Each structure stands twice: as structure tokens, then as C-alpha cells.
Short mmCIF file of C-alpha atoms and ligand atoms in Angstrom, two decimals:
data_model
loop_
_atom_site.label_atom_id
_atom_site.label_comp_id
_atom_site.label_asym_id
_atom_site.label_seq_id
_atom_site.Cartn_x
_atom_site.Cartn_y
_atom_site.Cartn_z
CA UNK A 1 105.19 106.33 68.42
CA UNK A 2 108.47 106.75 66.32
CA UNK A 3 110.56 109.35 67.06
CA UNK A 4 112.07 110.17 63.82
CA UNK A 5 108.49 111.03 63.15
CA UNK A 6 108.77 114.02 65.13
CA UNK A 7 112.08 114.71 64.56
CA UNK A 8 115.47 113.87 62.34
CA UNK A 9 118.25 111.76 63.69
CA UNK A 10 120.64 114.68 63.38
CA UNK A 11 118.27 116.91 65.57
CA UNK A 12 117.91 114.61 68.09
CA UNK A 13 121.24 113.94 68.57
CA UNK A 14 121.78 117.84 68.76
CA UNK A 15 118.95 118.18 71.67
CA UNK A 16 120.59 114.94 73.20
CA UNK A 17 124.20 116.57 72.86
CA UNK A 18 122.86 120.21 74.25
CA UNK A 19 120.77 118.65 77.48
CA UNK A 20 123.33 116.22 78.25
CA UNK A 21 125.18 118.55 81.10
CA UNK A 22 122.09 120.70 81.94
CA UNK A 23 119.98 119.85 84.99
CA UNK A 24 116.62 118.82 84.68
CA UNK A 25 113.86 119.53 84.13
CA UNK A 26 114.13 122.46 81.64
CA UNK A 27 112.72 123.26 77.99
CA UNK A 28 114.94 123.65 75.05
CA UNK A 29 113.41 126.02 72.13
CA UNK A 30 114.41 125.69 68.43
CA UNK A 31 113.64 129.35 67.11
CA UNK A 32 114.20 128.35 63.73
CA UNK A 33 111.05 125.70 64.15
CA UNK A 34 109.20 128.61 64.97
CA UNK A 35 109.95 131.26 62.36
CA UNK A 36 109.30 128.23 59.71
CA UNK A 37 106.26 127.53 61.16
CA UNK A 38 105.50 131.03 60.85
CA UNK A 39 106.78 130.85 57.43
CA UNK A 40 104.75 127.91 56.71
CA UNK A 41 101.44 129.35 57.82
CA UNK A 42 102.13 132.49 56.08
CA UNK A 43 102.71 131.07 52.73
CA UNK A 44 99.51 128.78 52.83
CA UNK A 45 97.36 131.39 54.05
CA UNK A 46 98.78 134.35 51.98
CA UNK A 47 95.97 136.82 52.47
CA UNK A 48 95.45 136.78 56.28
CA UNK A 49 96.65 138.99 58.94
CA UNK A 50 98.52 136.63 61.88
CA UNK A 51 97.89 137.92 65.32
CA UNK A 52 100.33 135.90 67.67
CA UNK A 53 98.55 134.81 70.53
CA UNK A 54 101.00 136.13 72.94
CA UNK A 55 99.71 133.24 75.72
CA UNK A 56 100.98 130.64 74.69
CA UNK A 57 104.51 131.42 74.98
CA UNK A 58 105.59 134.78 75.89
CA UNK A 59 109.32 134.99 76.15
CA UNK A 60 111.02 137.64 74.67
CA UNK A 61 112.78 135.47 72.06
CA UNK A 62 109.90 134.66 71.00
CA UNK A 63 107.88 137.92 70.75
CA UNK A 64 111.02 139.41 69.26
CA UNK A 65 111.34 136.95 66.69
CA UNK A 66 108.03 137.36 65.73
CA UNK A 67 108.11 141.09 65.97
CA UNK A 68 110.94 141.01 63.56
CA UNK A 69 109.17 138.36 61.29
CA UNK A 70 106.68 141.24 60.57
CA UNK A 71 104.06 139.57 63.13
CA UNK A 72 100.66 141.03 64.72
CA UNK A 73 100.07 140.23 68.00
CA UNK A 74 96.38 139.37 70.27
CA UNK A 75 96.80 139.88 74.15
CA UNK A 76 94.49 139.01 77.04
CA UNK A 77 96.35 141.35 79.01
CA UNK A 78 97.53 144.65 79.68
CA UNK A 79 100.67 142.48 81.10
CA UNK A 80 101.15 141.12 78.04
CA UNK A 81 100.89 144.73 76.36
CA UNK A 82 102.95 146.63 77.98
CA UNK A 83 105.76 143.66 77.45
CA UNK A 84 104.86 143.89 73.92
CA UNK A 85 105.18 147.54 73.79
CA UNK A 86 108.52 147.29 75.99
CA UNK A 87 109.48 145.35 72.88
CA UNK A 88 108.78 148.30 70.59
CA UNK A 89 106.24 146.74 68.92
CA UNK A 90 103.38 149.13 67.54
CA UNK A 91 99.80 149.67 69.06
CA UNK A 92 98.40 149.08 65.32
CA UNK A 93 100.10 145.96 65.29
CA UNK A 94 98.21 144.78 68.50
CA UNK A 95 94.48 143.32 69.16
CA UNK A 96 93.04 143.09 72.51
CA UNK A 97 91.53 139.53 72.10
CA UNK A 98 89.69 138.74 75.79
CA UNK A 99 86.47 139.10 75.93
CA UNK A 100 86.62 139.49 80.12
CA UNK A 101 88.16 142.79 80.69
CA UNK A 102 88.12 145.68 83.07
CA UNK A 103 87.27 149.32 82.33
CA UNK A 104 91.20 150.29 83.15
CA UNK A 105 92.56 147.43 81.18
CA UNK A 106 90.33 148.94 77.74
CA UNK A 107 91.52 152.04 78.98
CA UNK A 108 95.21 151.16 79.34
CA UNK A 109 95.21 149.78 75.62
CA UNK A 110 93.27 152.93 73.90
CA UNK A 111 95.59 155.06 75.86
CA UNK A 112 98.70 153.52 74.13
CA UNK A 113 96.93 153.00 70.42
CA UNK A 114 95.47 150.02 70.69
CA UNK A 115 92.10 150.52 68.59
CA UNK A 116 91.13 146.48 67.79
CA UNK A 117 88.97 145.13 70.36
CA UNK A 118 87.39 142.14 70.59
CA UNK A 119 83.63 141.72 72.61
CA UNK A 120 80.81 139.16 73.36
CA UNK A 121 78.43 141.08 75.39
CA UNK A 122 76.51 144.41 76.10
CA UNK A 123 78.76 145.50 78.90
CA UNK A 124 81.79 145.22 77.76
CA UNK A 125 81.05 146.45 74.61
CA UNK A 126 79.45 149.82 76.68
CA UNK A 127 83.10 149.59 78.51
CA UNK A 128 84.78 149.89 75.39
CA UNK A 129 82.68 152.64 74.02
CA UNK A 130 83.45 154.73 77.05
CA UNK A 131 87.05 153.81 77.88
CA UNK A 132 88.07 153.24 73.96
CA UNK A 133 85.78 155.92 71.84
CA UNK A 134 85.58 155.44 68.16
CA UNK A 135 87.72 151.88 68.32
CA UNK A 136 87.02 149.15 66.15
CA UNK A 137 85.05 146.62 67.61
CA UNK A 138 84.67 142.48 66.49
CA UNK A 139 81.82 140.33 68.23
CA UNK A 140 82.79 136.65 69.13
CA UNK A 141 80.64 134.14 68.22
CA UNK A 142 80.04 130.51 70.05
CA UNK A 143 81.15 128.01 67.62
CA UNK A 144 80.76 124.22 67.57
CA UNK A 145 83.55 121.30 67.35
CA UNK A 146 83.90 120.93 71.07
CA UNK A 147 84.48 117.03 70.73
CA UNK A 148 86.82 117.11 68.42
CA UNK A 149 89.44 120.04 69.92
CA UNK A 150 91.54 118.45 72.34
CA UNK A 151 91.67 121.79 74.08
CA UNK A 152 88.62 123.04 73.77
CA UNK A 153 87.54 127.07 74.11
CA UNK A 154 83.85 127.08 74.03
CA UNK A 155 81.21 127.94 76.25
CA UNK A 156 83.26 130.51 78.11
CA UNK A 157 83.62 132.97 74.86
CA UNK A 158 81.44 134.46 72.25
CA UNK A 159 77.72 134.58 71.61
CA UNK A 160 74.86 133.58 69.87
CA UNK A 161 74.87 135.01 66.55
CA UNK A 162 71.68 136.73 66.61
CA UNK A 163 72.80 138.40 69.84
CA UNK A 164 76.42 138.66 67.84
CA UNK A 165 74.21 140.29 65.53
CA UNK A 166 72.48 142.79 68.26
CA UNK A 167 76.07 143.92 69.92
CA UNK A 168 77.10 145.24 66.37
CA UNK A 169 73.83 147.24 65.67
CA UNK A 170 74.69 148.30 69.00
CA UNK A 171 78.11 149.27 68.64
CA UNK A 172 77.77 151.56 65.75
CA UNK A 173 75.50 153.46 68.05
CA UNK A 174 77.59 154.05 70.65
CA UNK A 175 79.67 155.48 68.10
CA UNK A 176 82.49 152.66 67.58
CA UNK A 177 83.02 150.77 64.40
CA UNK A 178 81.50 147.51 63.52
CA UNK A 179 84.63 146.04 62.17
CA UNK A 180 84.17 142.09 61.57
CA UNK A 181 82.80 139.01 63.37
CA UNK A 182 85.59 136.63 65.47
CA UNK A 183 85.62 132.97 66.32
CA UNK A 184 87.71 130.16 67.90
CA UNK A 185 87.13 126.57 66.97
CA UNK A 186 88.70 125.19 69.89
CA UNK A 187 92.68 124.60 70.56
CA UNK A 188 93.58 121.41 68.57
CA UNK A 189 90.85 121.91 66.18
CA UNK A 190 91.41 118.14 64.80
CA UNK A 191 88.12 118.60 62.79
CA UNK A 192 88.59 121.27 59.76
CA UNK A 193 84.87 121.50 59.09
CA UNK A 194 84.69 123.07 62.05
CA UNK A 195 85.21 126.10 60.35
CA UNK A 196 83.16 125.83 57.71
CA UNK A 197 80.11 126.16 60.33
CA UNK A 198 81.84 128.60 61.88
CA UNK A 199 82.27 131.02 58.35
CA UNK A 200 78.63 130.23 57.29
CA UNK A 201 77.67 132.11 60.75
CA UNK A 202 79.61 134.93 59.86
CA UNK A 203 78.36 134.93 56.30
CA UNK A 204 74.88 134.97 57.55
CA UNK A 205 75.53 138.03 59.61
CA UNK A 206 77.52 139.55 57.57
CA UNK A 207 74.23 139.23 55.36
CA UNK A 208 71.58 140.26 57.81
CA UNK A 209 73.56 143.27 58.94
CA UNK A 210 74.29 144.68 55.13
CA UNK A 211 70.50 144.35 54.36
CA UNK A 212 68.81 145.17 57.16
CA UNK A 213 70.73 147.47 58.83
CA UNK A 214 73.37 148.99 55.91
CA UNK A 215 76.40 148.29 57.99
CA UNK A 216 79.66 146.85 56.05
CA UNK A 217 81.45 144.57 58.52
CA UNK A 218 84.78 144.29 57.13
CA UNK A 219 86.85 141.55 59.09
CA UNK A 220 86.60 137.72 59.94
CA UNK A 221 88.57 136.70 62.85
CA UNK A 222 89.06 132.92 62.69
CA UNK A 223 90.93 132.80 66.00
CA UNK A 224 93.93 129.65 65.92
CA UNK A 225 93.16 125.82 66.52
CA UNK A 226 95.60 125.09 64.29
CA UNK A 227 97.27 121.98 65.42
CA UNK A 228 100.96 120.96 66.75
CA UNK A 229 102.34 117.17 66.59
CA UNK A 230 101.15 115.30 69.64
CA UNK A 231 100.58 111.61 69.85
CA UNK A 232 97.40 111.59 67.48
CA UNK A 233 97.62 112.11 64.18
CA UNK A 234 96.38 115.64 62.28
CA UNK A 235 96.52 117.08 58.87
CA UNK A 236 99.19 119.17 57.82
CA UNK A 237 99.12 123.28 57.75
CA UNK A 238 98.05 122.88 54.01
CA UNK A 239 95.35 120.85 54.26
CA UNK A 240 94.09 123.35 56.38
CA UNK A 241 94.78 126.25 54.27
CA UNK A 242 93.49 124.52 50.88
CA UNK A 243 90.04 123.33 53.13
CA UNK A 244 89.04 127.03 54.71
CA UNK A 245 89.95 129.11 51.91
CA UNK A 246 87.71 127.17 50.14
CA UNK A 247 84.93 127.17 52.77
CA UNK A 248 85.44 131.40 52.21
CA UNK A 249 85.35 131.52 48.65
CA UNK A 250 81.99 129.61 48.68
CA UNK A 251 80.58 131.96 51.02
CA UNK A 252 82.28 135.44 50.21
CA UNK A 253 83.49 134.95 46.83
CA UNK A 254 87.54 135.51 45.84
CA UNK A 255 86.85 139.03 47.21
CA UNK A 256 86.18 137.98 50.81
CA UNK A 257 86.86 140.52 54.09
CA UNK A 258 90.46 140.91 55.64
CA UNK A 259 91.03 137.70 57.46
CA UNK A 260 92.95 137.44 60.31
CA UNK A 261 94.35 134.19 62.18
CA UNK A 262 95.33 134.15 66.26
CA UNK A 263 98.03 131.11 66.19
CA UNK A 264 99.70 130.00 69.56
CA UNK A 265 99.40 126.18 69.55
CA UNK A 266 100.79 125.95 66.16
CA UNK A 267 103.52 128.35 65.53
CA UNK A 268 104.93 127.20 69.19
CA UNK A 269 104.53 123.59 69.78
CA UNK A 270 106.63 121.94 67.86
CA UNK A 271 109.78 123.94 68.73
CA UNK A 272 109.76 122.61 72.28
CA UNK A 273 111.25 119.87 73.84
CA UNK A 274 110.95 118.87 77.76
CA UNK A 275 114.00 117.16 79.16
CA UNK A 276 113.02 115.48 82.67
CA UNK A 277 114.37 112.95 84.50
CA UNK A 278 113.18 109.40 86.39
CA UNK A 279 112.79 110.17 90.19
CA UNK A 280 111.16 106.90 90.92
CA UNK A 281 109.54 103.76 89.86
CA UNK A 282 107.24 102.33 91.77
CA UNK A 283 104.36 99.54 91.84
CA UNK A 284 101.10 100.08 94.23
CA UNK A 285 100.84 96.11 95.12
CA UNK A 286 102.66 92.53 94.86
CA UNK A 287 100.62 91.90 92.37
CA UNK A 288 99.92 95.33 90.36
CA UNK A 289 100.52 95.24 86.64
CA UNK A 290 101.08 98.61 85.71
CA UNK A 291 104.66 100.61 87.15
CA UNK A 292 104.32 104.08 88.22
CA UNK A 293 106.86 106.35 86.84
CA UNK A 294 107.27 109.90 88.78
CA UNK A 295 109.70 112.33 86.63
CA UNK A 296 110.66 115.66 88.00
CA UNK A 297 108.25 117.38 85.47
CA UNK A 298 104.53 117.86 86.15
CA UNK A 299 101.33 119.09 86.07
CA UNK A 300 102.43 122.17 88.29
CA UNK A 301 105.80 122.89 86.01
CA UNK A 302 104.84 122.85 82.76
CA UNK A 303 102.62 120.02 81.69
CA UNK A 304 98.59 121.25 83.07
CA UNK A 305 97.50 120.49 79.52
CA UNK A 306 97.42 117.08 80.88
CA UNK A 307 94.37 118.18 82.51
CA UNK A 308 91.86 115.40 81.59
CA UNK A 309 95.06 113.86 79.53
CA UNK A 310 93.42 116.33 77.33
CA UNK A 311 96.91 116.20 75.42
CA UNK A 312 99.06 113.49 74.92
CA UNK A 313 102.54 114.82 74.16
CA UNK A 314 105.00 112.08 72.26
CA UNK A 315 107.31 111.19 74.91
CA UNK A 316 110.84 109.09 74.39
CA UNK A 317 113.41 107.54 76.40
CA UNK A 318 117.21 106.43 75.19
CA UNK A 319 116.13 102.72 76.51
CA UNK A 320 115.36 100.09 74.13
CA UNK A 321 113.89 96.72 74.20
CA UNK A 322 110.22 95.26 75.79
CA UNK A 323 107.96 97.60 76.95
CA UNK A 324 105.16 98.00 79.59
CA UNK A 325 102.25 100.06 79.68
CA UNK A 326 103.21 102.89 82.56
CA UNK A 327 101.01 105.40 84.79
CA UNK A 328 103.61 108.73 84.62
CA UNK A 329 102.92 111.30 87.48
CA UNK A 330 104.88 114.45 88.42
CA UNK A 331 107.07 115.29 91.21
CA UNK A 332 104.88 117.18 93.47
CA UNK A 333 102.31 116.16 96.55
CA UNK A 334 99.43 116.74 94.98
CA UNK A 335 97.53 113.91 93.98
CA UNK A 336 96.05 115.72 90.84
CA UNK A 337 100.00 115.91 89.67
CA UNK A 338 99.21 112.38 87.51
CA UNK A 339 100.01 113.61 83.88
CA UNK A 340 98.33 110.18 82.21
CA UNK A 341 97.09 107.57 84.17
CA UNK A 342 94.05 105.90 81.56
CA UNK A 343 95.85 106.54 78.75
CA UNK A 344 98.78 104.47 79.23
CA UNK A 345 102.03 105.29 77.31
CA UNK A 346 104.14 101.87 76.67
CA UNK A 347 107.90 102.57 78.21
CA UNK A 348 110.74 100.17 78.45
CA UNK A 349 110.98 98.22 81.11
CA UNK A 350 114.43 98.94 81.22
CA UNK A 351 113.81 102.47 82.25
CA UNK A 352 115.49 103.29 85.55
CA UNK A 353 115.72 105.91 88.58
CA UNK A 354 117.80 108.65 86.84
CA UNK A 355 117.16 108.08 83.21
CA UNK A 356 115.92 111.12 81.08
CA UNK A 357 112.56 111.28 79.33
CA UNK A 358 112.17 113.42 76.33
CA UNK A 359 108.68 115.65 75.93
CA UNK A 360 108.22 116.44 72.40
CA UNK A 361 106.17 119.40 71.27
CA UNK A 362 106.21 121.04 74.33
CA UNK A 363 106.91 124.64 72.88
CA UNK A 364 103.26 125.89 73.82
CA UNK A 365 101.35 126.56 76.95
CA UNK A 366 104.00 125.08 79.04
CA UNK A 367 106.53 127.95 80.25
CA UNK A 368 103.26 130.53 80.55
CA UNK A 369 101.38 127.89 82.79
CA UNK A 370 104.11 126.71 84.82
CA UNK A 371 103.48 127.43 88.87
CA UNK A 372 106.12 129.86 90.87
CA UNK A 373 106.41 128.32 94.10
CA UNK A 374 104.40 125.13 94.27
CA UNK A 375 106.23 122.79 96.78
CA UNK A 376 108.84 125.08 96.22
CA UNK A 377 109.55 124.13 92.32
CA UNK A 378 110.75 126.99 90.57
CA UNK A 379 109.20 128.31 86.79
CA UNK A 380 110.48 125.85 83.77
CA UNK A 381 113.54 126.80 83.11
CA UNK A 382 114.11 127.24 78.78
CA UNK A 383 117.05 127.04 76.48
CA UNK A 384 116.41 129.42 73.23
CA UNK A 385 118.17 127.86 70.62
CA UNK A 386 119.00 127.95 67.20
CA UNK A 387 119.62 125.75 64.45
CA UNK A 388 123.10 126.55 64.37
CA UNK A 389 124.24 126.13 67.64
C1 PLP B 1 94.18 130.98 72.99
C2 PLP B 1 93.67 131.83 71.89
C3 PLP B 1 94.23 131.70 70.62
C4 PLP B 1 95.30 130.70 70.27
O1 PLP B 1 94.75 129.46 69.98
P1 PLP B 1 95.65 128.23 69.49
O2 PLP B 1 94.68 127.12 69.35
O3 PLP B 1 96.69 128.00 70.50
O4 PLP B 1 96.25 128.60 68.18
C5 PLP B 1 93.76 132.56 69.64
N1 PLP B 1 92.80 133.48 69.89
C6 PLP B 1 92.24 133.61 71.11
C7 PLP B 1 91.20 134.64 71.32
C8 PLP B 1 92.65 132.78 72.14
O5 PLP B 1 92.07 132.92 73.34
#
């Protein structure tokens, strides 16, 4: 791992300079990293909608930078709504993206505007056509590429597509609109093909339910998946842009349906870095090989994507020379708290009780997971920053 990599010398020596009198552990935010990353997505995907997905970071700064930024927004919540409306942002601008939802939660959004919901099965979607009359309506569909998203989403959300394909018929009849067909590749999509499976599903429905049943669906909802820079390597934004835009012109033509992305991972991500520090450093035996290195931040304050070591976030230290191959666990006594134990990141063996350890890319799904109370350690604490300070 290099750090410059991840980030210039002059940044790092700005994050360095900022943490230096803070107590840890906290996360700084670079707003600017964000609104270029929304930039950057924008301009390679020029004919999509973006729908924020409001989970993986929900701060104000953040929804109101995005607000601002001309932004949509998907919730899972009506917690997440009513912040977002708190924030002045407009019901049109808002999708209600879960597919697990009570009747007073569909309820709660129609009742403020919200009309774009999403569904994956006959219930909810007779929920929705009771508590949300006359909304539009977009069926999930189960999607493959769980292998190769480090964060997978499958399983739990969407539908066959023939049953995708039965929900719509089904909608229009209970008097809703049958507005487009969603999908989610998995978080971390590393694997841009992914999608290409996934928009030949929708084409095919799309199909079936023009001919067969005269119904125009309108929409595809490719979800997010979109990567952030952790330890393994991914393509860039435009690589992903140039691959599925092609994918949909070979199915739909230049004149395709209104597309609309769900970002989290990779509008947030990158604008975060962790600042913890060395509690203790200890080995198990005489003999053991490996140190253990505990840091005040863990599974329980910010890091659960370590579930699994599912990701592997670049992590640096201000020591130099030879390094060892370390287990790193969090501060808490729970014996889950072990953030990578088989995957073993190389440290120096200088590192000492009280040094700092840097956590890149820890802008998403880090704040919004963090525990209240556990052993008593409070939320992650974040800095919202700007380039300028
Ligand atoms: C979590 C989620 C997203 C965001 O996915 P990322 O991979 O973080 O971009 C988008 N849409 C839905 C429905 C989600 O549940």
C-alpha cells in the first residue's frame, strides 16, 4: 500500500496538521471530495438521475451539500425522510428505496409527496396501493455478482424476473403506475459485467410487458455498487460509465428509459479519514509470530464493514522502517471486535502504545453504523471539512 496513492503529500499533511490536537478516535470529512465525486459521476453518466443513498452517511453536511448540488435522494426510512424534508428538500426529489416497509411508513411518505416507490413482492406492493394510491411503482429484481461485491446485497432484495414481471401486471391493476424495473449489483460491485446481466433482465421485461401486456415501463433503476478506494484495486468512475452505457445502448438503443443511479459507497468513501490511536500491543505466546494491535476504533464505532474482513480499508501509520504482519482488533470486550485477523496488514514494528493509525476511505457506512452505548463508547465523532481550511 502507498499512501500517496490515496492521497497527495499536501493533503496528508493537512489531515496530519488538523488531527494532531483532537482526541481520538474521530472521522475527518473533506466535503470538497464529495461534491467532486458527485461531480465526477455526474459528468460520466450525464443522462441519469442520482438518488443519494441517504444510508451511508447521513449528516447534515452532507445531505445539504448534496441538496444544494441539485441531488435526488433514496431513503429506507421515514427517519431518514423527515430529516430530509427538515432539510427542505422536495418530496419529488425523494424515492422510497426499501423494499421491507410498514403500511404507516408508505403512508407517512405519500402523505408528504413522496410518489416513487420501490417493491419486490405482492404485499407490499398491495400496501402501497392502499396507503400510496396512484404512486409510481419500480419492481426489484435479484441480480447476480455476489462473489465479486465485497459488500454484497443479494438474496435479501428483489425478485425473480418473471415474478418482477407478475408484480407490474399487477400494479397497474391496483391502479398505480408501472414505472421502471430496479436493481443493485452488490456494494463494491468490483465486476462491471455485472450489470450487463442485470440490464438484459430488464430489457427482457421491458419486452415481455410491451408485447404482451401493452404496458410502457419507463425507468431503469441501477441501484449504486459503484466503488470507493480500499486496499484492492478497481476501475475508475469512467470505466464504469463508458462499460454500462454501452451495455444500454445495445439493449435499448441511444433512446433508452430515464436512468437513475442510488450512490452511497462512492460519492462518500473517499472523503473520510479515521484517526485512532494504539491502545496496546500484545503477543498471545513466547513464541507467537504475529503482534496483536488493539486501537481505540472498532467494529462497534465505526468499522462493522469489517464483518468477514469483507473490506479492507488502506490503513497508515507515521512509523517507518521493517514491518510485521499484525492481527488489529478494536477496543471493546467483545471478541467479534477483531477488524482483520486472516488478512494480515504488514505494520512497522516500530509502532508503539500511543501512536496514531490513519483509516483511509472511511467516509461511508461508518458514522451511520457506529453503536451508541456499547461498553459505554460514544457515536464516531466527525470533523466536516473543507479544502480550504
Ligand atoms: C445501499 C443501497 C444503495 C447504495 O449502494 P452503494 O453500493 O453504497 O452505492 C443504493 N440503493 C439501494 C436500494 C441500497 O439499499
Amino acid at each position: 500500500m502507498n499512501r500517496d496513492t490515496y492521497i497527495s503529500n499536501e493533503d496528508w499533511k493537512k489531515i496530519k496538521d488538523f488531527a494532531e490536537d483532537k482526541e481520538t478516535p474521530f472521522l475527518i470529512i473533506n466535503l470538497d471530495i464529495v461534491k467532486k465525486k458527485y461531480e465526477e459521476l455526474t459528468a460520466n453518466f450525464p443522462y441519469a438521475k442520482i438518488h443519494y443513498a441517504v444510508k451511508a452517511n447521513p449528516a447534515t453536511e452532507v445531505l445539504t451539500l448534496l441538496r444544494d448540488l441539485g441531488s435526488n435522494f433514496d431513503v429506507a426510512s421515514v427517519y431518514e425522510l423527515r430529516k430530509l424534508l427538515s432539510l427542505g428538500v422536495e418530496p419529488h426529489r425523494i424515492s422510497y428505496g426499501n423494499t421491507i416497509k410498514k403500511a404507516s411508513d408508505v403512508r407517512e411518505h405519500y402523505e408528504a409527496g413522496v410518489r416513487l416507490f420501490v417493491t419486490d413482492s405482492e404485499a407490499d406492493l398491495r400496501n402501497i396501493a392502499k396507503a400510496a394510491p396512484g404512486s409510481k411503482v419500480f419492481v426489484r429484481i435479484l441480480t447476480e455478482g455476489v462473489e465479486t461485491a465485497d459488500w454484497p446485497l443479494s438474496r435479501k432484495f428483489g425478485c425473480q424476473a418473471d415474478m418482477a414481471g407478475d408484480l407490474i401486471i399487477l400494479a397497474k391493476k391496483l391502479g398505480l403506475e408501472p414505472y421502471g424495473i430496479s436493481f443493485h449489483v452488490g456494494s463494491q460491485q468490483r465486476d462491471i459485467a455485472t450489470w450487463d446481466a442485470a440490464i438484459s433482465k430488464a430489457r427482457y421485461l421491458f419486452s415481455w410487458l410491451k408485447e404482451e401486456e401493452n404496458i410502457n415501463l419507463k425507468m431503469i433503476n441501477m441501484g449504486g455498487g459503484f466503488p470507493a478506494n480500499y486496499t484492492s484495486r478497481t476501475n475508475e468512475i469512467s470505466v464504469y460509465a463508458e462499460e454500462i452505457t454501452r451495455y444500454l445502448i445495445e439493449d435499448f438503443g441511444t433512446d433508452h428509459p430515464e436512468i437513475i443511479l442510488e450512490p452511497g459507497r462512492s460519492l462518500l468513501g473517499d472523503s473520510g479519514v479515521i484517526v485512532s490511536e494504539v491502545v496496546l500491543i500484545s503477543r498471545k505466546s513466547r513464541t507467537a509470530l504475529n503482534r496483536w494491535i488493539f486501537t481505540d476504533i472498532g467494529k462497534f464505532n465505526g468499522l462493522i464493514e469489517t464483518l468477514e474482513e469483507s473490506i479492507k480499508f488502506p490503513i497508515f501509520t507515521e512509523r517507518k522502517g521493517e514491518t510485521e504482519e499484525c492481527i488489529i482488533a478494536g477496543p471493546t470486550c467483545d471478541s467479534q471486535d477483531i477488524m482483520y485477523e486472516d488478512f494480515k496488514y504488514d505494520l512497522p514494528l516500530s509502532l508503539s502504545i500511543g501512536d496514531r493509525l490513519y483509516w483511509f476511505s472511511t467516509g461511508a457506512y461508518t458514522t451511520s453504523y457506529s453503536s451508541i452505548e456499547f461498553n459505554g463508547f460514544p457515536p464516531l465523532k466527525t470533523y466536516y471539512i473543507k479544502d480550504i481550511e
